[in-house]
């Protein structure tokens, strides 16, 4: 039986990488060769072609890709069709997919989300991000589905944004911030979910912009894989990443989106005229560089 | 300029109702006349036909319909296409739509969700439910879009499920539960969002299963429309609803899904053989009855 955390461990080892590449397509930022029309179908096709170029050029450097579902939903059913095709393509080249949807609900509705993203339907990837505000009732349906199907989940824990503290850092009567209480819950939810790698298929999202808390959370959650956004564009630096990893450099996945998929915009003011080969080369270099930057702190 | 809360007020008044009908389609529970195949397209079409029957028969009794997005996503792009057609149909008969997606993210991703559901694209309705765990950064993009487009949002506050207290009731250092702190934030977020009806386009989700806290929250948030799930199938009774309303019987929308859209399953063991006319009649009666039950506590 496959286990999501073991799959992640294997990919990290084989690719010598902790990089995840965000697939956040924004058609207005595409070079002209991808702009072939403005109907929903044409935009959906452009998104798929863009994602294919990304996938082909990051597959050697990235442990997984992470589609941000909002960027597909905004184009309705044609956007979702582009996501389906993207997921199928990633699967065809053996690249893991973490759907970033931050989904959350209870009971049969949570089960329906779990079926959608952790089942065997057209939107299913290898893992899904979820929001824990509803408590165990909102988490267990995802855990059950993930267990049966060898998939993973990442619960939001401490997010990368400036106002994440409004709720997440709020001090409880025991003097501790809320996110530490949630970390304890994540430990509870992880019982019986640990693979051979020593890691659980129940992961957590912890922003790179708060390295100060990473050390504490890494200690509290030694079996939890962290999905770490905020590296690069949101202001987190490579040095900030060190405390997220275990001593062997595993246990954390670092997401970079804009810094890689739109790297071509920093190459030249003339980027809209770039052709596919130019795009491919720039994206490949950016992914390779991001992997190196991250690796520089993984094992030192 | 239209204002979501004023639209709600007007519909409540004209229809003498506080009922919202959940559109949670589960094709395995459909009568046979709707089952015309098992391809995603055929299932999507069955969902749309089912929703059309619901809409036609609840439109006189319900202030709005509330599609639960998970039930559409589970069928991928064809499910989303069914949702698009459902939204267009509801609009064509002037029935308000609250998309229940509990979406949440930050910055440009939150903006993309807001564009998707509160813009003018194929998935846009009149309002969207959102999850507040990310704080203001995750709320403001939705508020901005709602303001510009005359739409509404409902932030989760205290959800109807048994484990909602794990995070939401946690006691803070000031001795108060978290949900009261969030209620204060909702008040802050509502500044400048009040319409002529005296209500804000920033609403809150508060479960019918916790009537004890409704009184307190109603006092704290006199300008907030509550979207109240948990009536009927989840165990909340009509009497539990009273504290959610203001003195004139406004300010709360009561959702019922299974009790109305699957009412036919209680009529006969032979429900799978029902035809469209039978279905229509049963759904209409159930919606009318739910409106009455709710009204019985609105104004007493």
Coordinates of C-alpha atoms in Angstrom, one line a residue:
Chain A
X1 CA 0.0 0.0 0.0
X2 CA 1.4 3.4 -1.0
X3 CA 1.7 6.1 1.7
X4 CA 1.7 9.7 0.8
X5 CA 4.5 10.7 3.2
X6 CA 6.7 7.8 1.9
X7 CA 6.1 8.9 -1.7
X8 CA 7.2 12.4 -0.7
X9 CA 10.3 11.1 1.1
X10 CA 11.2 9.0 -1.9
X11 CA 10.8 11.9 -4.3
X12 CA 12.8 14.2 -2.1
X13 CA 15.6 11.7 -2.0
X14 CA 15.7 10.8 -5.7
X15 CA 15.4 14.4 -6.8
X16 CA 17.6 15.8 -4.0
X17 CA 14.9 18.4 -3.6
X18 CA 12.4 20.0 -1.2
X19 CA 10.9 22.2 -3.9
X20 CA 7.2 22.5 -4.7
X21 CA 6.2 24.6 -7.6
X22 CA 2.9 26.5 -7.4
X23 CA 0.7 26.4 -10.5
X24 CA -1.0 29.7 -10.2
X25 CA -1.8 30.6 -13.8
X26 CA -2.7 34.1 -14.6
X27 CA -3.4 34.4 -18.4
X28 CA -2.8 38.1 -18.4
X29 CA 0.9 37.3 -17.5
X30 CA 1.3 34.8 -20.3
X31 CA 3.6 35.5 -23.3
X32 CA 1.8 36.2 -26.5
X33 CA 2.4 32.7 -28.1
X34 CA 0.0 31.3 -25.5
X35 CA -2.7 33.9 -26.1
X36 CA -4.9 32.4 -28.7
X37 CA -8.3 33.9 -27.8
X38 CA -10.5 35.2 -25.1
X39 CA -13.3 32.6 -24.9
X40 CA -13.4 30.5 -21.7
X41 CA -12.4 27.5 -23.8
X42 CA -9.4 29.3 -25.3
X43 CA -8.3 30.7 -22.0
X44 CA -8.6 27.2 -20.4
X45 CA -6.5 25.7 -23.2
X46 CA -3.8 28.5 -22.7
X47 CA -3.7 27.6 -19.0
X48 CA -3.2 24.0 -19.8
X49 CA -0.5 24.7 -22.3
X50 CA 1.3 27.0 -19.8
X51 CA 1.1 24.4 -17.1
X52 CA 2.4 21.7 -19.4
X53 CA 5.5 23.9 -20.1
X54 CA 6.0 24.4 -16.4
X55 CA 5.6 20.7 -15.6
X56 CA 8.0 19.6 -18.3
X57 CA 10.6 22.0 -17.1
X58 CA 10.3 21.6 -13.3
X59 CA 9.7 17.8 -13.1
X60 CA 13.4 17.0 -12.6
X61 CA 13.7 19.6 -9.8
X62 CA 10.4 19.6 -8.0
X63 CA 8.9 17.1 -5.6
X64 CA 5.4 18.2 -6.5
X65 CA 3.4 20.9 -8.2
X66 CA 0.7 22.7 -6.3
X67 CA -2.2 24.1 -8.3
X68 CA -3.9 27.0 -6.5
X69 CA -7.6 26.2 -7.1
X70 CA -8.8 29.8 -7.1
X71 CA -6.9 30.4 -10.4
X72 CA -8.9 27.7 -12.1
X73 CA -12.3 28.4 -10.5
X74 CA -12.2 32.0 -11.7
X75 CA -12.7 30.6 -15.2
X76 CA -15.6 28.4 -14.3
X77 CA -16.0 24.9 -15.7
X78 CA -13.5 25.6 -18.5
X79 CA -10.9 26.5 -15.8
X80 CA -11.7 23.3 -14.0
X81 CA -11.3 21.4 -17.2
X82 CA -7.8 22.9 -17.6
X83 CA -7.1 21.8 -14.0
X84 CA -8.3 18.2 -14.9
X85 CA -6.0 18.1 -17.9
X86 CA -3.1 19.5 -15.9
X87 CA -3.6 16.8 -13.2
X88 CA -3.7 14.1 -15.8
X89 CA -0.5 15.5 -17.4
X90 CA 1.4 15.7 -14.1
X91 CA 0.3 12.1 -13.4
X92 CA 1.5 11.0 -16.8
X93 CA 5.0 12.3 -16.1
X94 CA 4.9 10.9 -12.5
X95 CA 4.9 14.3 -10.8
X96 CA 3.1 14.5 -7.5
X97 CA 0.3 17.0 -7.1
X98 CA -0.9 18.9 -4.0
X99 CA -4.2 20.6 -4.7
X100 CA -4.2 23.9 -2.8
X101 CA -7.9 24.4 -2.1
X102 CA -8.0 25.0 1.7
X103 CA -11.3 23.1 1.5
X104 CA -13.4 22.7 4.7
X105 CA -16.8 21.5 5.7
X106 CA -18.5 18.9 7.8
X107 CA -20.0 15.4 7.5
X108 CA -21.2 14.4 4.1
X109 CA -20.0 17.7 2.6
X110 CA -16.5 17.2 3.8
X111 CA -16.7 13.6 2.4
X112 CA -17.8 15.0 -1.0
X113 CA -14.7 17.3 -1.0
X114 CA -12.6 14.3 0.0
X115 CA -14.1 12.3 -2.8
X116 CA -13.4 15.1 -5.2
X117 CA -9.8 15.7 -4.4
X118 CA -8.5 12.5 -2.7
X119 CA -10.6 9.9 -4.6
X120 CA -10.1 8.7 -8.2
X121 CA -12.1 11.3 -10.0
X122 CA -10.8 13.9 -12.5
X123 CA -9.8 16.5 -9.8
X124 CA -8.0 14.1 -7.6
X125 CA -4.3 14.7 -6.9
X126 CA -2.0 13.2 -4.3
X127 CA -2.9 15.7 -1.5
X128 CA -5.2 18.5 -0.6
X129 CA -4.8 21.5 1.7
X130 CA -7.6 21.9 4.2
X131 CA -8.7 24.5 6.7
X132 CA -9.2 23.3 10.3
X133 CA -11.6 25.9 11.7
X134 CA -14.4 23.4 12.0
X135 CA -12.5 20.9 14.2
X136 CA -12.3 17.1 14.0
X137 CA -15.6 16.7 12.2
X138 CA -14.2 18.7 9.4
X139 CA -10.8 16.8 9.3
X140 CA -11.7 13.1 9.8
X141 CA -13.5 12.6 6.5
X142 CA -10.4 13.8 4.8
X143 CA -8.1 11.6 6.9
X144 CA -10.3 8.5 6.2
X145 CA -10.3 9.1 2.5
X146 CA -6.5 9.8 2.5
X147 CA -5.8 6.7 4.4
X148 CA -7.8 4.4 2.1
X149 CA -6.4 5.9 -1.1
X150 CA -2.7 6.6 -0.1
X151 CA -3.3 10.3 -0.3
X152 CA -2.2 13.2 2.0
X153 CA -3.7 16.3 3.6
X154 CA -2.1 19.5 4.8
X155 CA -4.0 21.4 7.5
X156 CA -3.5 25.1 7.7
X157 CA -1.6 25.8 11.0
X158 CA 0.2 29.1 10.8
X159 CA -0.2 30.9 7.5
X160 CA 2.3 33.2 5.8
X161 CA 0.2 36.4 5.6
X162 CA 0.7 39.5 7.8
X163 CA -2.7 39.2 9.5
X164 CA -2.5 35.5 10.1
X165 CA -1.9 36.3 13.8
X166 CA -5.4 37.8 14.3
X167 CA -6.8 34.4 15.0
X168 CA -3.9 32.1 14.8
X169 CA -1.6 33.9 17.4
X170 CA -4.4 34.7 19.8
X171 CA -3.4 33.9 23.4
X172 CA -5.4 31.2 25.1
X173 CA -6.2 31.0 28.9
X174 CA -3.2 28.6 29.2
X175 CA -0.9 31.5 28.0
X176 CA -0.2 29.8 24.7
X177 CA -1.1 31.0 21.2
X178 CA -3.9 29.2 19.3
X179 CA -1.6 27.7 16.7
X180 CA 0.2 25.7 19.4
X181 CA -3.1 24.3 20.5
X182 CA -3.9 23.4 16.9
X183 CA -0.4 21.8 16.6
X184 CA -1.4 19.5 19.5
X185 CA -4.6 18.6 17.6
X186 CA -2.6 17.8 14.5
X187 CA -0.6 15.4 16.6
X188 CA -3.8 13.7 17.8
X189 CA -5.2 13.6 14.2
X190 CA -1.9 12.0 13.1
X191 CA -2.2 8.9 15.3
X192 CA -2.0 5.8 13.1
X193 CA -1.1 7.8 10.0
X194 CA 2.7 7.4 10.1
X195 CA 4.5 5.7 7.2
X196 CA 7.8 3.9 7.0
X197 CA 9.6 7.2 6.5
X198 CA 8.5 8.2 10.0
X199 CA 6.2 10.9 8.6
X200 CA 2.5 11.2 8.6
X201 CA 0.2 11.7 5.7
X202 CA -1.4 14.5 7.8
X203 CA 0.8 17.5 7.1
X204 CA 0.6 21.2 8.1
X205 CA 0.9 24.5 6.3
X206 CA 3.4 26.8 8.1
X207 CA 4.5 30.0 6.4
X208 CA 8.2 30.8 5.6
X209 CA 7.5 34.3 6.9
X210 CA 7.4 33.1 10.5
X211 CA 10.7 31.2 10.9
X212 CA 10.7 32.1 14.6
X213 CA 7.9 29.7 15.3
X214 CA 9.2 27.0 13.0
X215 CA 11.7 25.7 15.5
X216 CA 9.0 25.2 18.2
X217 CA 6.5 23.6 15.8
X218 CA 9.2 21.3 14.3
X219 CA 9.9 20.0 17.9
X220 CA 6.3 19.6 18.7
X221 CA 5.5 17.8 15.4
X222 CA 8.5 15.6 14.6
X223 CA 6.3 13.4 12.3
X224 CA 4.6 16.1 10.4
X225 CA 5.5 17.3 6.9
X226 CA 5.4 21.0 6.6
X227 CA 4.2 22.7 3.4
X228 CA 5.8 26.1 3.5
X229 CA 4.5 29.0 1.4
X230 CA 5.9 32.5 1.4
X231 CA 9.4 31.7 0.2
X232 CA 10.5 34.2 -2.4
X233 CA 7.7 36.5 -3.5
X234 CA 6.2 36.8 0.0
X235 CA 9.5 37.8 1.7
X236 CA 10.8 34.6 3.2
X237 CA 14.4 33.9 2.5
X238 CA 16.4 30.6 2.2
X239 CA 17.9 31.1 5.7
X240 CA 14.4 31.3 7.1
X241 CA 13.7 27.8 5.9
X242 CA 16.3 25.9 7.9
X243 CA 14.2 25.3 11.1
X244 CA 11.4 23.7 9.1
X245 CA 13.6 20.7 8.1
X246 CA 14.6 17.8 10.3
X247 CA 18.3 17.0 10.9
X248 CA 18.5 15.0 7.6
X249 CA 16.9 17.8 5.6
X250 CA 13.5 16.1 5.2
X251 CA 10.0 16.9 6.6
X252 CA 9.4 20.1 4.8
X253 CA 8.3 21.1 1.3
X254 CA 9.0 24.7 0.2
X255 CA 6.6 26.2 -2.3
X256 CA 7.6 28.7 -4.9
X257 CA 5.2 30.0 -7.5
X258 CA 5.7 33.4 -9.0
X259 CA 9.5 33.2 -8.6
X260 CA 9.6 30.2 -11.0
X261 CA 6.5 30.3 -13.2
X262 CA 6.9 34.0 -14.0
X263 CA 10.7 34.1 -13.9
X264 CA 10.7 35.1 -17.5
X265 CA 9.3 38.5 -16.6
X266 CA 12.5 39.4 -14.9
X267 CA 14.6 38.4 -17.9
X268 CA 13.6 41.1 -20.3
X269 CA 11.0 43.9 -20.8
X270 CA 10.3 42.1 -24.0
X271 CA 9.1 38.9 -22.3
X272 CA 5.7 38.9 -24.0
X273 CA 7.5 38.1 -27.2
X274 CA 9.4 35.1 -25.8
X275 CA 8.8 31.8 -27.6
X276 CA 8.3 28.4 -25.9
X277 CA 11.9 27.4 -26.0
X278 CA 13.0 30.7 -24.2
X279 CA 10.2 30.2 -21.6
X280 CA 11.3 26.6 -21.0
X281 CA 14.9 27.5 -20.5
X282 CA 14.2 30.3 -18.1
X283 CA 11.7 28.2 -16.0
X284 CA 14.1 25.3 -15.9
X285 CA 16.9 27.6 -14.6
X286 CA 14.7 29.2 -12.0
X287 CA 13.5 25.8 -10.7
X288 CA 17.1 24.5 -10.6
X289 CA 18.2 27.6 -8.7
X290 CA 15.3 27.4 -6.2
X291 CA 16.2 23.8 -5.5
X292 CA 19.8 24.8 -4.9
X293 CA 18.9 27.7 -2.7
X294 CA 16.7 25.5 -0.6
X295 CA 19.2 22.7 -0.5
X296 CA 21.9 25.1 0.8
X297 CA 20.1 25.2 4.1
X298 CA 18.6 21.7 4.2
X299 CA 21.8 20.0 5.1
X300 CA 24.0 22.5 6.8
Chain B
X1 CA -26.5 50.8 -6.3
X2 CA -27.9 47.5 -5.1
X3 CA -26.8 46.3 -1.7
X4 CA -26.9 42.6 -0.8
X5 CA -28.4 43.0 2.7
X6 CA -31.2 45.3 1.2
X7 CA -31.9 42.6 -1.4
X8 CA -32.3 40.0 1.3
X9 CA -34.5 42.3 3.4
X10 CA -36.8 43.0 0.4
X11 CA -37.1 39.3 -0.5
X12 CA -37.8 38.4 3.1
X13 CA -40.5 41.0 3.2
X14 CA -42.1 40.1 -0.1
X15 CA -42.0 36.4 0.3
X16 CA -42.8 36.5 4.1
X17 CA -39.9 34.1 4.6
X18 CA -36.5 33.5 6.1
X19 CA -36.0 30.2 4.4
X20 CA -32.9 29.3 2.3
X21 CA -33.0 26.0 0.5
X22 CA -29.7 24.1 0.2
X23 CA -28.9 22.7 -3.2
X24 CA -26.9 19.6 -2.2
X25 CA -27.5 17.3 -5.1
X26 CA -26.6 13.6 -4.6
X27 CA -27.5 11.7 -7.8
X28 CA -27.7 8.4 -6.0
X29 CA -30.8 9.8 -4.2
X30 CA -32.5 11.0 -7.4
X31 CA -35.7 9.3 -8.6
X32 CA -35.3 7.1 -11.7
X33 CA -36.8 9.6 -14.1
X34 CA -33.7 11.7 -13.6
X35 CA -31.2 8.9 -14.0
X36 CA -30.3 8.9 -17.7
X37 CA -26.8 7.6 -17.6
X38 CA -23.5 7.4 -15.7
X39 CA -21.1 9.6 -17.7
X40 CA -20.0 12.8 -16.1
X41 CA -22.0 14.7 -18.7
X42 CA -25.1 12.7 -18.0
X43 CA -24.7 13.1 -14.2
X44 CA -24.1 16.8 -14.6
X45 CA -27.3 17.1 -16.7
X46 CA -29.3 15.1 -14.1
X47 CA -28.0 17.5 -11.3
X48 CA -29.1 20.5 -13.4
X49 CA -32.6 19.0 -14.0
X50 CA -33.0 18.1 -10.4
X51 CA -32.0 21.7 -9.3
X52 CA -34.4 23.2 -11.8
X53 CA -37.3 21.2 -10.3
X54 CA -36.2 22.4 -6.8
X55 CA -35.8 26.0 -7.9
X56 CA -39.2 26.1 -9.7
X57 CA -40.9 24.7 -6.6
X58 CA -39.2 26.7 -3.8
X59 CA -39.0 30.1 -5.5
X60 CA -42.2 31.4 -3.9
X61 CA -41.1 30.3 -0.5
X62 CA -37.4 30.7 -0.3
X63 CA -35.3 33.9 0.0
X64 CA -32.4 32.2 -1.7
X65 CA -30.9 28.9 -2.7
X66 CA -27.6 27.7 -1.4
X67 CA -25.5 25.4 -3.5
X68 CA -23.0 23.4 -1.5
X69 CA -20.0 23.5 -3.8
X70 CA -18.5 20.2 -2.8
X71 CA -21.5 18.3 -4.4
X72 CA -20.6 19.9 -7.7
X73 CA -16.8 19.7 -7.5
X74 CA -17.0 15.9 -6.8
X75 CA -18.1 15.5 -10.5
X76 CA -15.2 17.7 -11.8
X77 CA -15.7 20.2 -14.7
X78 CA -19.1 18.6 -15.6
X79 CA -20.3 19.1 -12.0
X80 CA -19.2 22.8 -12.2
X81 CA -21.0 23.1 -15.5
X82 CA -24.1 21.9 -13.8
X83 CA -23.5 24.6 -11.2
X84 CA -23.1 27.3 -13.8
X85 CA -26.4 26.3 -15.5
X86 CA -28.1 26.2 -12.1
X87 CA -26.9 29.7 -11.2
X88 CA -28.0 31.0 -14.6
X89 CA -31.4 29.4 -14.1
X90 CA -31.9 30.8 -10.5
X91 CA -31.0 34.2 -11.9
X92 CA -33.5 33.9 -14.7
X93 CA -36.3 33.4 -12.1
X94 CA -35.0 36.1 -9.8
X95 CA -34.0 33.8 -7.0
X96 CA -31.0 34.9 -5.0
X97 CA -28.0 32.5 -4.7
X98 CA -25.6 32.0 -1.8
X99 CA -22.7 29.9 -2.9
X100 CA -21.6 27.8 0.0
X101 CA -17.9 27.2 -0.6
X102 CA -16.3 28.3 2.7
X103 CA -13.5 29.6 0.5
X104 CA -10.4 31.2 2.0
X105 CA -7.0 32.4 1.0
X106 CA -4.8 35.5 1.0
X107 CA -3.9 38.3 -1.4
X108 CA -4.2 37.6 -5.1
X109 CA -5.6 34.1 -4.5
X110 CA -8.4 35.5 -2.3
X111 CA -9.0 38.0 -5.0
X112 CA -9.3 35.2 -7.6
X113 CA -11.9 33.5 -5.4
X114 CA -13.7 36.8 -5.0
X115 CA -13.6 37.3 -8.8
X116 CA -14.9 33.7 -9.3
X117 CA -17.9 33.9 -7.0
X118 CA -18.6 37.6 -6.5
X119 CA -17.8 38.9 -9.9
X120 CA -19.7 38.5 -13.2
X121 CA -18.4 35.2 -14.3
X122 CA -20.2 31.9 -14.7
X123 CA -19.9 30.9 -11.1
X124 CA -20.9 34.1 -9.5
X125 CA -24.0 34.2 -7.3
X126 CA -25.2 36.9 -4.9
X127 CA -23.1 35.8 -1.9
X128 CA -20.3 33.4 -0.8
X129 CA -19.5 31.7 2.5
X130 CA -15.9 32.2 3.6
X131 CA -13.6 30.8 6.3
X132 CA -12.0 33.5 8.5
X133 CA -9.0 31.5 9.8
X134 CA -6.5 33.6 7.8
X135 CA -7.6 36.9 9.4
X136 CA -8.3 40.3 7.6
X137 CA -5.9 39.6 4.7
X138 CA -8.2 36.7 3.8
X139 CA -11.4 38.7 4.3
X140 CA -10.7 42.1 2.8
X141 CA -10.4 41.0 -0.9
X142 CA -13.9 39.5 -0.6
X143 CA -15.3 42.6 1.1
X144 CA -13.9 44.9 -1.6
X145 CA -15.3 42.8 -4.4
X146 CA -18.7 42.4 -2.6
X147 CA -18.9 46.2 -2.1
X148 CA -18.2 47.0 -5.8
X149 CA -20.6 44.4 -7.1
X150 CA -23.5 44.6 -4.7
X151 CA -22.7 41.1 -3.4
X152 CA -22.5 39.6 0.1
X153 CA -20.3 37.3 2.2
X154 CA -21.0 35.1 5.2
X155 CA -18.0 34.4 7.4
X156 CA -18.0 31.2 9.4
X157 CA -18.4 32.2 13.1
X158 CA -19.8 29.3 15.1
X159 CA -20.6 26.2 13.0
X160 CA -23.3 23.7 13.6
X161 CA -21.2 20.5 14.0
X162 CA -20.5 18.7 17.3
X163 CA -16.7 19.4 17.2
X164 CA -17.1 23.1 16.2
X165 CA -16.0 24.0 19.8
X166 CA -12.5 22.5 19.5
X167 CA -11.2 25.7 18.0
X168 CA -14.2 28.0 18.1
X169 CA -15.1 27.7 21.8
X170 CA -11.5 27.7 23.0
X171 CA -11.1 30.1 26.0
X172 CA -8.8 33.0 25.5
X173 CA -6.7 34.8 28.1
X174 CA -9.5 37.3 28.5
X175 CA -11.8 34.5 29.6
X176 CA -14.0 34.6 26.5
X177 CA -14.4 32.0 23.8
X178 CA -12.7 32.5 20.5
X179 CA -16.0 32.9 18.6
X180 CA -16.8 36.1 20.6
X181 CA -13.4 37.5 19.6
X182 CA -14.2 36.7 16.0
X183 CA -17.6 38.3 16.4
X184 CA -15.8 41.5 17.4
X185 CA -13.7 41.3 14.2
X186 CA -16.8 40.8 12.1
X187 CA -18.1 44.0 13.6
X188 CA -14.9 45.7 12.6
X189 CA -15.0 44.2 9.1
X190 CA -18.6 45.5 8.8
X191 CA -17.7 49.2 9.1
X192 CA -19.0 51.0 6.1
X193 CA -20.9 48.0 4.8
X194 CA -24.4 48.8 6.2
X195 CA -27.3 49.2 3.8
X196 CA -30.6 51.0 4.1
X197 CA -32.1 48.0 5.8
X198 CA -29.7 48.5 8.7
X199 CA -27.9 45.3 7.8
X200 CA -24.4 44.7 6.5
X201 CA -23.4 42.8 3.4
X202 CA -20.9 41.0 5.7
X203 CA -22.9 38.2 7.3
X204 CA -22.0 35.3 9.6
X205 CA -22.7 31.6 9.7
X206 CA -24.0 30.5 13.1
X207 CA -25.4 27.0 13.6
X208 CA -29.0 26.3 14.7
X209 CA -27.6 23.6 17.0
X210 CA -26.2 26.2 19.4
X211 CA -29.2 28.4 20.2
X212 CA -27.6 29.2 23.6
X213 CA -25.0 31.4 22.0
X214 CA -27.3 33.0 19.5
X215 CA -28.8 35.5 21.9
X216 CA -25.3 36.8 22.9
X217 CA -24.2 37.0 19.3
X218 CA -27.4 38.7 18.1
X219 CA -26.8 41.4 20.7
X220 CA -23.1 41.8 19.8
X221 CA -23.8 41.9 16.0
X222 CA -27.1 43.8 15.6
X223 CA -26.3 44.6 11.9
X224 CA -25.2 41.2 10.9
X225 CA -27.3 38.8 8.9
X226 CA -26.9 35.2 10.2
X227 CA -26.9 32.3 7.9
X228 CA -28.1 29.4 10.0
X229 CA -27.5 25.8 9.0
X230 CA -28.4 22.8 11.1
X231 CA -32.2 23.3 11.1
X232 CA -34.0 20.0 10.6
X233 CA -31.6 17.2 9.6
X234 CA -28.8 18.3 12.0
X235 CA -31.1 18.4 15.0
X236 CA -32.0 22.1 15.4
X237 CA -35.7 22.8 16.0
X238 CA -37.8 25.8 15.1
X239 CA -37.8 27.0 18.6
X240 CA -34.0 27.1 18.6
X241 CA -34.2 29.7 15.8
X242 CA -36.0 32.4 17.7
X243 CA -32.9 34.1 19.2
X244 CA -31.3 34.5 15.7
X245 CA -33.9 37.0 14.5
X246 CA -34.2 40.6 15.4
X247 CA -37.4 41.9 17.0
X248 CA -39.1 42.3 13.6
X249 CA -38.2 38.8 12.5
X250 CA -35.4 39.8 10.1
X251 CA -31.6 39.4 10.2
X252 CA -31.4 35.6 9.9
X253 CA -31.7 33.2 7.0
X254 CA -32.5 29.6 7.9
X255 CA -31.1 26.9 5.7
X256 CA -32.8 23.6 5.1
X257 CA -31.5 21.1 2.5
X258 CA -32.3 17.5 3.0
X259 CA -35.6 18.2 4.7
X260 CA -36.8 19.8 1.5
X261 CA -34.9 18.5 -1.5
X262 CA -35.2 14.9 -0.4
X263 CA -38.6 15.2 1.2
X264 CA -40.0 12.7 -1.3
X265 CA -38.0 9.9 0.3
X266 CA -40.3 10.1 3.4
X267 CA -43.5 10.0 1.4
X268 CA -43.2 6.4 0.1
X269 CA -40.8 3.5 0.0
X270 CA -41.5 3.6 -3.7
X271 CA -40.0 7.1 -4.2
X272 CA -37.6 6.1 -6.9
X273 CA -40.6 5.6 -9.2
X274 CA -42.0 9.1 -8.6
X275 CA -42.5 11.3 -11.6
X276 CA -41.7 14.9 -12.0
X277 CA -45.1 16.1 -11.0
X278 CA -45.1 14.1 -7.8
X279 CA -41.6 15.3 -6.9
X280 CA -42.7 18.9 -7.6
X281 CA -45.7 18.7 -5.4
X282 CA -43.8 17.2 -2.5
X283 CA -41.0 19.7 -2.6
X284 CA -43.4 22.6 -2.9
X285 CA -45.2 21.3 0.3
X286 CA -42.0 20.8 2.2
X287 CA -40.7 24.3 1.3
X288 CA -44.1 25.9 2.3
X289 CA -44.1 24.0 5.6
X290 CA -40.5 24.9 6.4
X291 CA -41.3 28.6 5.8
X292 CA -44.3 28.3 8.1
X293 CA -42.4 26.5 10.8
X294 CA -39.7 29.2 10.7
X295 CA -42.2 32.0 10.6
X296 CA -44.0 30.7 13.6
X297 CA -41.0 31.8 15.7
X298 CA -40.0 34.9 13.7
X299 CA -42.7 37.1 15.0
X300 CA -43.7 35.8 18.3

